[in-house]
Amino acid sequence: MDDQKTGFYIASGRIIDPFSRRDEIADLYVFEGRVVNPAELPPDVRWTRIEARGLVVAPGLIDMHVHLREPGETRKETIRTGTMAAAAGGITTVVAMPNTLPPADNPDTITWIGKKAEKEALVRVYPTGCITEGRRGEKLSPFQSLVQAGAIALSDDGNCVQNSRIMYLAMEYASVLDVPILDHCEDTTLSDGGVMNEGYWSTLLGLPGWPSIAEELMVSRDILLCEKTQARIHLQHLTTEGSVRLLREAKKRGLPISAEVCPHHLALTDSSLRNYDTRFKVNPPLRGQRDREALIEAVVDGTIEVIASDHAPHTQFEKEVEFDKAPFGVVGLETLLSVCLQELYFSKKMDLLDLFSRLTLGPSRVLGLPQPSLSYGSVADLILLDLEEEWKVDSSQFLSKGKNTPFEGLTFKGKVVLTMVDGQIAWQREERNLVVK
Ligand SMILES: [Zn+2]
């Protein structure tokens, strides 16, 4: 047996580290799960060289809005396939939403997800627990036992707690436990039956509308409840200009509030629905051009500090029905970074340090996780990215079971070529031959 210790020597990459604001060409050494100082390399280590010349080396992404579908809906996705897709997309940490079957409204389900992930996941998985039992919005889940079992946050995502008293109590308890609430904002008395943004296109297409005000009313309510309870509130998948304005004002007043935006809302508008293509059916829906611009502006100036995929896989069978009947949701793990690069970096709106900040530091701060970094001593969750590589989205090549992407057939620039989790290669494009033995 050869028991010589091994480490990785990542040679001549462009280091992009938002935490230390570092953007420079340098070597990086990884040993026993951590980034190590080249001046203090441990002796007797065999270094495996990874050729990174011409590539970006950055911290792995944290995607804090992912539907892994397990337990219960493994025909759509599993912890295994979902985390394979994450690794291929450069995501080293995912936060799993609790709308599984059964829902994660009890400590046993949270524990089960944790154990299953330990065995099968390629990246880090943090489960969340439901705000209310069965996500029905009527009775609070046992927050303390959910958190003790490993829930990193609470959410009824997919549903929004309609009863203001229940939401108020939820925030009071969450603030005592100091755990964030991930808030899907939708007043269903206004959105019920809606399948797309209410506006010009819904009128033209004759489809029932899900109006902006249904989101904005709940954003307003929860800002007020946040002010009252001082709970940590994170607004999920914001879509409207009005929501951005409300958030901006709330932040000015110093509330403990944060927000995320999804790549599809940054890249697409409701005009994409003109052919009744169910791949563009998502909740909350694609909005208008002004909304899209307001979201981009908010993510650029940091009002929105997180970009998350809201990866929501469905089977082809379910999506290939009439528009009204198709389920909401798009897959996003394998396109997250490329879409962000297109909309924010190649469009010259953000530099790489700021863009990676929204995908690493932003979510880590909201969740209270250790800050991702490439500085010495940091956990070696990192990616190698080829900014120049052009690739065409072909969902048949996705590692996710879900093929319901709104970006099918589009060409993007920038592709992840290697992903490392905890100092080990979790995924790589073998044909690139980056690892020199
Ligand atoms: Zn949602």
JSON list of N, CA and C in Angstrom, two decimals, residues 240-296:
[
{"chain": "A", "resi": 240, "resn": "THR", "atom": "N", "xyz": [-40.61, 41.63, -9.19]},
{"chain": "A", "resi": 240, "resn": "THR", "atom": "CA", "xyz": [-41.21, 42.87, -9.70]},
{"chain": "A", "resi": 240, "resn": "THR", "atom": "C", "xyz": [-40.45, 44.13, -9.28]},
{"chain": "A", "resi": 241, "resn": "GLU", "atom": "N", "xyz": [-40.64, 45.15, -10.10]},
{"chain": "A", "resi": 241, "resn": "GLU", "atom": "CA", "xyz": [-40.05, 46.47, -9.82]},
{"chain": "A", "resi": 241, "resn": "GLU", "atom": "C", "xyz": [-40.55, 46.98, -8.47]},
{"chain": "A", "resi": 242, "resn": "GLY", "atom": "N", "xyz": [-41.84, 46.75, -8.18]},
{"chain": "A", "resi": 242, "resn": "GLY", "atom": "CA", "xyz": [-42.41, 47.21, -6.91]},
{"chain": "A", "resi": 242, "resn": "GLY", "atom": "C", "xyz": [-41.79, 46.51, -5.72]},
{"chain": "A", "resi": 243, "resn": "SER", "atom": "N", "xyz": [-41.54, 45.21, -5.84]},
{"chain": "A", "resi": 243, "resn": "SER", "atom": "CA", "xyz": [-40.89, 44.47, -4.74]},
{"chain": "A", "resi": 243, "resn": "SER", "atom": "C", "xyz": [-39.50, 45.02, -4.46]},
{"chain": "A", "resi": 244, "resn": "VAL", "atom": "N", "xyz": [-38.78, 45.34, -5.53]},
{"chain": "A", "resi": 244, "resn": "VAL", "atom": "CA", "xyz": [-37.43, 45.89, -5.39]},
{"chain": "A", "resi": 244, "resn": "VAL", "atom": "C", "xyz": [-37.49, 47.22, -4.64]},
{"chain": "A", "resi": 245, "resn": "ARG", "atom": "N", "xyz": [-38.47, 48.05, -4.98]},
{"chain": "A", "resi": 245, "resn": "ARG", "atom": "CA", "xyz": [-38.60, 49.36, -4.31]},
{"chain": "A", "resi": 245, "resn": "ARG", "atom": "C", "xyz": [-38.88, 49.17, -2.82]},
{"chain": "A", "resi": 246, "resn": "LEU", "atom": "N", "xyz": [-39.80, 48.26, -2.50]},
{"chain": "A", "resi": 246, "resn": "LEU", "atom": "CA", "xyz": [-40.13, 47.99, -1.10]},
{"chain": "A", "resi": 246, "resn": "LEU", "atom": "C", "xyz": [-38.91, 47.47, -0.33]},
{"chain": "A", "resi": 247, "resn": "LEU", "atom": "N", "xyz": [-38.17, 46.59, -0.97]},
{"chain": "A", "resi": 247, "resn": "LEU", "atom": "CA", "xyz": [-36.97, 46.02, -0.34]},
{"chain": "A", "resi": 247, "resn": "LEU", "atom": "C", "xyz": [-35.93, 47.10, -0.07]},
{"chain": "A", "resi": 248, "resn": "ARG", "atom": "N", "xyz": [-35.75, 47.95, -1.06]},
{"chain": "A", "resi": 248, "resn": "ARG", "atom": "CA", "xyz": [-34.76, 49.03, -0.95]},
{"chain": "A", "resi": 248, "resn": "ARG", "atom": "C", "xyz": [-35.08, 49.92, 0.26]},
{"chain": "A", "resi": 249, "resn": "GLU", "atom": "N", "xyz": [-36.37, 50.26, 0.39]},
{"chain": "A", "resi": 249, "resn": "GLU", "atom": "CA", "xyz": [-36.80, 51.12, 1.51]},
{"chain": "A", "resi": 249, "resn": "GLU", "atom": "C", "xyz": [-36.59, 50.40, 2.85]},
{"chain": "A", "resi": 250, "resn": "ALA", "atom": "N", "xyz": [-36.95, 49.11, 2.90]},
{"chain": "A", "resi": 250, "resn": "ALA", "atom": "CA", "xyz": [-36.82, 48.35, 4.14]},
{"chain": "A", "resi": 250, "resn": "ALA", "atom": "C", "xyz": [-35.36, 48.26, 4.57]},
{"chain": "A", "resi": 251, "resn": "LYS", "atom": "N", "xyz": [-34.48, 48.08, 3.59]},
{"chain": "A", "resi": 251, "resn": "LYS", "atom": "CA", "xyz": [-33.06, 48.00, 3.91]},
{"chain": "A", "resi": 251, "resn": "LYS", "atom": "C", "xyz": [-32.52, 49.33, 4.41]},
{"chain": "A", "resi": 252, "resn": "LYS", "atom": "N", "xyz": [-33.03, 50.40, 3.84]},
{"chain": "A", "resi": 252, "resn": "LYS", "atom": "CA", "xyz": [-32.62, 51.73, 4.29]},
{"chain": "A", "resi": 252, "resn": "LYS", "atom": "C", "xyz": [-32.94, 51.91, 5.76]},
{"chain": "A", "resi": 253, "resn": "ARG", "atom": "N", "xyz": [-34.05, 51.30, 6.18]},
{"chain": "A", "resi": 253, "resn": "ARG", "atom": "CA", "xyz": [-34.45, 51.43, 7.58]},
{"chain": "A", "resi": 253, "resn": "ARG", "atom": "C", "xyz": [-33.72, 50.40, 8.46]},
{"chain": "A", "resi": 254, "resn": "GLY", "atom": "N", "xyz": [-32.81, 49.63, 7.87]},
{"chain": "A", "resi": 254, "resn": "GLY", "atom": "CA", "xyz": [-31.95, 48.76, 8.66]},
{"chain": "A", "resi": 254, "resn": "GLY", "atom": "C", "xyz": [-32.59, 47.45, 9.10]},
{"chain": "A", "resi": 255, "resn": "LEU", "atom": "N", "xyz": [-33.62, 47.01, 8.43]},
{"chain": "A", "resi": 255, "resn": "LEU", "atom": "CA", "xyz": [-34.27, 45.75, 8.82]},
{"chain": "A", "resi": 255, "resn": "LEU", "atom": "C", "xyz": [-33.39, 44.55, 8.46]},
{"chain": "A", "resi": 256, "resn": "PRO", "atom": "N", "xyz": [-33.52, 43.46, 9.22]},
{"chain": "A", "resi": 256, "resn": "PRO", "atom": "CA", "xyz": [-32.71, 42.26, 8.93]},
{"chain": "A", "resi": 256, "resn": "PRO", "atom": "C", "xyz": [-33.31, 41.46, 7.77]},
{"chain": "A", "resi": 257, "resn": "ILE", "atom": "N", "xyz": [-33.39, 42.11, 6.63]},
{"chain": "A", "resi": 257, "resn": "ILE", "atom": "CA", "xyz": [-34.07, 41.50, 5.48]},
{"chain": "A", "resi": 257, "resn": "ILE", "atom": "C", "xyz": [-33.09, 41.34, 4.33]},
{"chain": "A", "resi": 258, "resn": "SER", "atom": "N", "xyz": [-33.28, 40.26, 3.57]},
{"chain": "A", "resi": 258, "resn": "SER", "atom": "CA", "xyz": [-32.43, 40.01, 2.40]},
{"chain": "A", "resi": 258, "resn": "SER", "atom": "C", "xyz": [-33.32, 39.45, 1.30]},
{"chain": "A", "resi": 259, "resn": "ALA", "atom": "N", "xyz": [-32.75, 39.28, 0.10]},
{"chain": "A", "resi": 259, "resn": "ALA", "atom": "CA", "xyz": [-33.57, 38.80, -1.01]},
{"chain": "A", "resi": 259, "resn": "ALA", "atom": "C", "xyz": [-32.73, 38.11, -2.06]},
{"chain": "A", "resi": 260, "resn": "GLU", "atom": "N", "xyz": [-33.42, 37.28, -2.83]},
{"chain": "A", "resi": 260, "resn": "GLU", "atom": "CA", "xyz": [-32.76, 36.59, -3.94]},
{"chain": "A", "resi": 260, "resn": "GLU", "atom": "C", "xyz": [-33.53, 36.84, -5.24]},
{"chain": "A", "resi": 261, "resn": "VAL", "atom": "N", "xyz": [-32.81, 36.63, -6.35]},
{"chain": "A", "resi": 261, "resn": "VAL", "atom": "CA", "xyz": [-33.42, 36.67, -7.67]},
{"chain": "A", "resi": 261, "resn": "VAL", "atom": "C", "xyz": [-32.96, 35.43, -8.41]},
{"chain": "A", "resi": 262, "resn": "CYS", "atom": "N", "xyz": [-33.78, 34.96, -9.35]},
{"chain": "A", "resi": 262, "resn": "CYS", "atom": "CA", "xyz": [-33.44, 33.76, -10.12]},
{"chain": "A", "resi": 262, "resn": "CYS", "atom": "C", "xyz": [-32.92, 34.15, -11.50]},
{"chain": "A", "resi": 263, "resn": "PRO", "atom": "N", "xyz": [-32.02, 33.34, -12.06]},
{"chain": "A", "resi": 263, "resn": "PRO", "atom": "CA", "xyz": [-31.47, 33.65, -13.38]},
{"chain": "A", "resi": 263, "resn": "PRO", "atom": "C", "xyz": [-32.55, 33.82, -14.46]},
{"chain": "A", "resi": 264, "resn": "HIS", "atom": "N", "xyz": [-33.61, 33.00, -14.40]},
{"chain": "A", "resi": 264, "resn": "HIS", "atom": "CA", "xyz": [-34.62, 33.11, -15.46]},
{"chain": "A", "resi": 264, "resn": "HIS", "atom": "C", "xyz": [-35.36, 34.44, -15.40]},
{"chain": "A", "resi": 265, "resn": "HIS", "atom": "N", "xyz": [-35.50, 35.01, -14.19]},
{"chain": "A", "resi": 265, "resn": "HIS", "atom": "CA", "xyz": [-36.14, 36.32, -14.10]},
{"chain": "A", "resi": 265, "resn": "HIS", "atom": "C", "xyz": [-35.21, 37.45, -14.53]},
{"chain": "A", "resi": 266, "resn": "LEU", "atom": "N", "xyz": [-33.91, 37.19, -14.49]},
{"chain": "A", "resi": 266, "resn": "LEU", "atom": "CA", "xyz": [-32.94, 38.18, -14.98]},
{"chain": "A", "resi": 266, "resn": "LEU", "atom": "C", "xyz": [-32.83, 38.15, -16.50]},
{"chain": "A", "resi": 267, "resn": "ALA", "atom": "N", "xyz": [-33.08, 36.96, -17.07]},
{"chain": "A", "resi": 267, "resn": "ALA", "atom": "CA", "xyz": [-32.80, 36.78, -18.51]},
{"chain": "A", "resi": 267, "resn": "ALA", "atom": "C", "xyz": [-34.04, 36.85, -19.39]},
{"chain": "A", "resi": 268, "resn": "LEU", "atom": "N", "xyz": [-35.21, 36.55, -18.85]},
{"chain": "A", "resi": 268, "resn": "LEU", "atom": "CA", "xyz": [-36.39, 36.35, -19.69]},
{"chain": "A", "resi": 268, "resn": "LEU", "atom": "C", "xyz": [-37.56, 37.23, -19.26]},
{"chain": "A", "resi": 269, "resn": "THR", "atom": "N", "xyz": [-38.49, 37.43, -20.18]},
{"chain": "A", "resi": 269, "resn": "THR", "atom": "CA", "xyz": [-39.72, 38.15, -19.84]},
{"chain": "A", "resi": 269, "resn": "THR", "atom": "C", "xyz": [-40.93, 37.33, -20.30]},
{"chain": "A", "resi": 270, "resn": "ASP", "atom": "N", "xyz": [-42.12, 37.84, -19.96]},
{"chain": "A", "resi": 270, "resn": "ASP", "atom": "CA", "xyz": [-43.35, 37.10, -20.27]},
{"chain": "A", "resi": 270, "resn": "ASP", "atom": "C", "xyz": [-43.61, 36.98, -21.77]},
{"chain": "A", "resi": 271, "resn": "SER", "atom": "N", "xyz": [-42.89, 37.73, -22.59]},
{"chain": "A", "resi": 271, "resn": "SER", "atom": "CA", "xyz": [-43.09, 37.57, -24.04]},
{"chain": "A", "resi": 271, "resn": "SER", "atom": "C", "xyz": [-42.63, 36.19, -24.51]},
{"chain": "A", "resi": 272, "resn": "SER", "atom": "N", "xyz": [-41.79, 35.51, -23.70]},
{"chain": "A", "resi": 272, "resn": "SER", "atom": "CA", "xyz": [-41.34, 34.15, -24.04]},
{"chain": "A", "resi": 272, "resn": "SER", "atom": "C", "xyz": [-42.49, 33.16, -24.11]},
{"chain": "A", "resi": 273, "resn": "LEU", "atom": "N", "xyz": [-43.62, 33.55, -23.52]},
{"chain": "A", "resi": 273, "resn": "LEU", "atom": "CA", "xyz": [-44.74, 32.60, -23.46]},
{"chain": "A", "resi": 273, "resn": "LEU", "atom": "C", "xyz": [-45.60, 32.63, -24.71]},
{"chain": "A", "resi": 274, "resn": "ARG", "atom": "N", "xyz": [-45.18, 33.41, -25.71]},
{"chain": "A", "resi": 274, "resn": "ARG", "atom": "CA", "xyz": [-46.06, 33.66, -26.86]},
{"chain": "A", "resi": 274, "resn": "ARG", "atom": "C", "xyz": [-46.49, 32.38, -27.58]},
{"chain": "A", "resi": 275, "resn": "ASN", "atom": "N", "xyz": [-45.68, 31.32, -27.46]},
{"chain": "A", "resi": 275, "resn": "ASN", "atom": "CA", "xyz": [-46.07, 30.06, -28.11]},
{"chain": "A", "resi": 275, "resn": "ASN", "atom": "C", "xyz": [-46.66, 29.04, -27.15]},
{"chain": "A", "resi": 276, "resn": "TYR", "atom": "N", "xyz": [-47.09, 29.50, -26.01]},
{"chain": "A", "resi": 276, "resn": "TYR", "atom": "CA", "xyz": [-47.69, 28.62, -24.99]},
{"chain": "A", "resi": 276, "resn": "TYR", "atom": "C", "xyz": [-46.74, 27.47, -24.61]},
{"chain": "A", "resi": 277, "resn": "ASP", "atom": "N", "xyz": [-45.45, 27.76, -24.62]},
{"chain": "A", "resi": 277, "resn": "ASP", "atom": "CA", "xyz": [-44.47, 26.73, -24.29]},
{"chain": "A", "resi": 277, "resn": "ASP", "atom": "C", "xyz": [-44.37, 26.59, -22.76]},
{"chain": "A", "resi": 278, "resn": "THR", "atom": "N", "xyz": [-44.71, 25.40, -22.26]},
{"chain": "A", "resi": 278, "resn": "THR", "atom": "CA", "xyz": [-44.78, 25.21, -20.80]},
{"chain": "A", "resi": 278, "resn": "THR", "atom": "C", "xyz": [-43.40, 25.25, -20.13]},
{"chain": "A", "resi": 279, "resn": "ARG", "atom": "N", "xyz": [-42.34, 25.23, -20.94]},
{"chain": "A", "resi": 279, "resn": "ARG", "atom": "CA", "xyz": [-41.01, 25.34, -20.33]},
{"chain": "A", "resi": 279, "resn": "ARG", "atom": "C", "xyz": [-40.78, 26.72, -19.72]},
{"chain": "A", "resi": 280, "resn": "PHE", "atom": "N", "xyz": [-41.62, 27.68, -20.10]},
{"chain": "A", "resi": 280, "resn": "PHE", "atom": "CA", "xyz": [-41.48, 29.03, -19.53]},
{"chain": "A", "resi": 280, "resn": "PHE", "atom": "C", "xyz": [-42.49, 29.28, -18.42]},
{"chain": "A", "resi": 281, "resn": "LYS", "atom": "N", "xyz": [-43.20, 28.23, -18.01]},
{"chain": "A", "resi": 281, "resn": "LYS", "atom": "CA", "xyz": [-44.20, 28.40, -16.94]},
{"chain": "A", "resi": 281, "resn": "LYS", "atom": "C", "xyz": [-43.53, 28.19, -15.59]},
{"chain": "A", "resi": 282, "resn": "VAL", "atom": "N", "xyz": [-43.50, 29.24, -14.82]},
{"chain": "A", "resi": 282, "resn": "VAL", "atom": "CA", "xyz": [-42.76, 29.21, -13.57]},
{"chain": "A", "resi": 282, "resn": "VAL", "atom": "C", "xyz": [-43.48, 30.08, -12.55]},
{"chain": "A", "resi": 283, "resn": "ASN", "atom": "N", "xyz": [-43.30, 29.74, -11.27]},
{"chain": "A", "resi": 283, "resn": "ASN", "atom": "CA", "xyz": [-43.93, 30.49, -10.20]},
{"chain": "A", "resi": 283, "resn": "ASN", "atom": "C", "xyz": [-42.87, 31.02, -9.23]},
{"chain": "A", "resi": 284, "resn": "PRO", "atom": "N", "xyz": [-42.79, 32.32, -8.99]},
{"chain": "A", "resi": 284, "resn": "PRO", "atom": "CA", "xyz": [-43.54, 33.39, -9.64]},
{"chain": "A", "resi": 284, "resn": "PRO", "atom": "C", "xyz": [-43.19, 33.50, -11.12]},
{"chain": "A", "resi": 285, "resn": "PRO", "atom": "N", "xyz": [-44.11, 34.10, -11.89]},
{"chain": "A", "resi": 285, "resn": "PRO", "atom": "CA", "xyz": [-43.97, 34.06, -13.35]},
{"chain": "A", "resi": 285, "resn": "PRO", "atom": "C", "xyz": [-42.92, 35.03, -13.89]},
{"chain": "A", "resi": 286, "resn": "LEU", "atom": "N", "xyz": [-42.52, 34.79, -15.13]},
{"chain": "A", "resi": 286, "resn": "LEU", "atom": "CA", "xyz": [-41.68, 35.75, -15.85]},
{"chain": "A", "resi": 286, "resn": "LEU", "atom": "C", "xyz": [-42.48, 37.04, -16.00]},
{"chain": "A", "resi": 287, "resn": "ARG", "atom": "N", "xyz": [-41.83, 38.17, -15.74]},
{"chain": "A", "resi": 287, "resn": "ARG", "atom": "CA", "xyz": [-42.53, 39.47, -15.76]},
{"chain": "A", "resi": 287, "resn": "ARG", "atom": "C", "xyz": [-42.16, 40.27, -17.00]},
{"chain": "A", "resi": 288, "resn": "GLY", "atom": "N", "xyz": [-42.41, 41.57, -16.92]},
{"chain": "A", "resi": 288, "resn": "GLY", "atom": "CA", "xyz": [-42.14, 42.44, -18.07]},
{"chain": "A", "resi": 288, "resn": "GLY", "atom": "C", "xyz": [-40.72, 42.97, -18.09]},
{"chain": "A", "resi": 289, "resn": "GLN", "atom": "N", "xyz": [-40.40, 43.70, -19.13]},
{"chain": "A", "resi": 289, "resn": "GLN", "atom": "CA", "xyz": [-39.04, 44.20, -19.32]},
{"chain": "A", "resi": 289, "resn": "GLN", "atom": "C", "xyz": [-38.60, 45.17, -18.21]},
{"chain": "A", "resi": 290, "resn": "ARG", "atom": "N", "xyz": [-39.53, 46.03, -17.76]},
{"chain": "A", "resi": 290, "resn": "ARG", "atom": "CA", "xyz": [-39.17, 46.99, -16.69]},
{"chain": "A", "resi": 290, "resn": "ARG", "atom": "C", "xyz": [-38.84, 46.27, -15.40]},
{"chain": "A", "resi": 291, "resn": "ASP", "atom": "N", "xyz": [-39.60, 45.21, -15.12]},
{"chain": "A", "resi": 291, "resn": "ASP", "atom": "CA", "xyz": [-39.32, 44.41, -13.92]},
{"chain": "A", "resi": 291, "resn": "ASP", "atom": "C", "xyz": [-37.93, 43.79, -14.03]},
{"chain": "A", "resi": 292, "resn": "ARG", "atom": "N", "xyz": [-37.69, 43.21, -15.19]},
{"chain": "A", "resi": 292, "resn": "ARG", "atom": "CA", "xyz": [-36.39, 42.57, -15.43]},
{"chain": "A", "resi": 292, "resn": "ARG", "atom": "C", "xyz": [-35.25, 43.56, -15.21]},
{"chain": "A", "resi": 293, "resn": "GLU", "atom": "N", "xyz": [-35.41, 44.76, -15.75]},
{"chain": "A", "resi": 293, "resn": "GLU", "atom": "CA", "xyz": [-34.34, 45.76, -15.59]},
{"chain": "A", "resi": 293, "resn": "GLU", "atom": "C", "xyz": [-34.18, 46.17, -14.13]},
{"chain": "A", "resi": 294, "resn": "ALA", "atom": "N", "xyz": [-35.29, 46.27, -13.41]},
{"chain": "A", "resi": 294, "resn": "ALA", "atom": "CA", "xyz": [-35.22, 46.65, -11.99]},
{"chain": "A", "resi": 294, "resn": "ALA", "atom": "C", "xyz": [-34.49, 45.56, -11.19]},
{"chain": "A", "resi": 295, "resn": "LEU", "atom": "N", "xyz": [-34.73, 44.31, -11.53]},
{"chain": "A", "resi": 295, "resn": "LEU", "atom": "CA", "xyz": [-34.06, 43.20, -10.83]},
{"chain": "A", "resi": 295, "resn": "LEU", "atom": "C", "xyz": [-32.55, 43.24, -11.10]},
{"chain": "A", "resi": 296, "resn": "ILE", "atom": "N", "xyz": [-32.20, 43.48, -12.36]},
{"chain": "A", "resi": 296, "resn": "ILE", "atom": "CA", "xyz": [-30.78, 43.54, -12.70]},
{"chain": "A", "resi": 296, "resn": "ILE", "atom": "C", "xyz": [-30.11, 44.68, -11.94]}
]
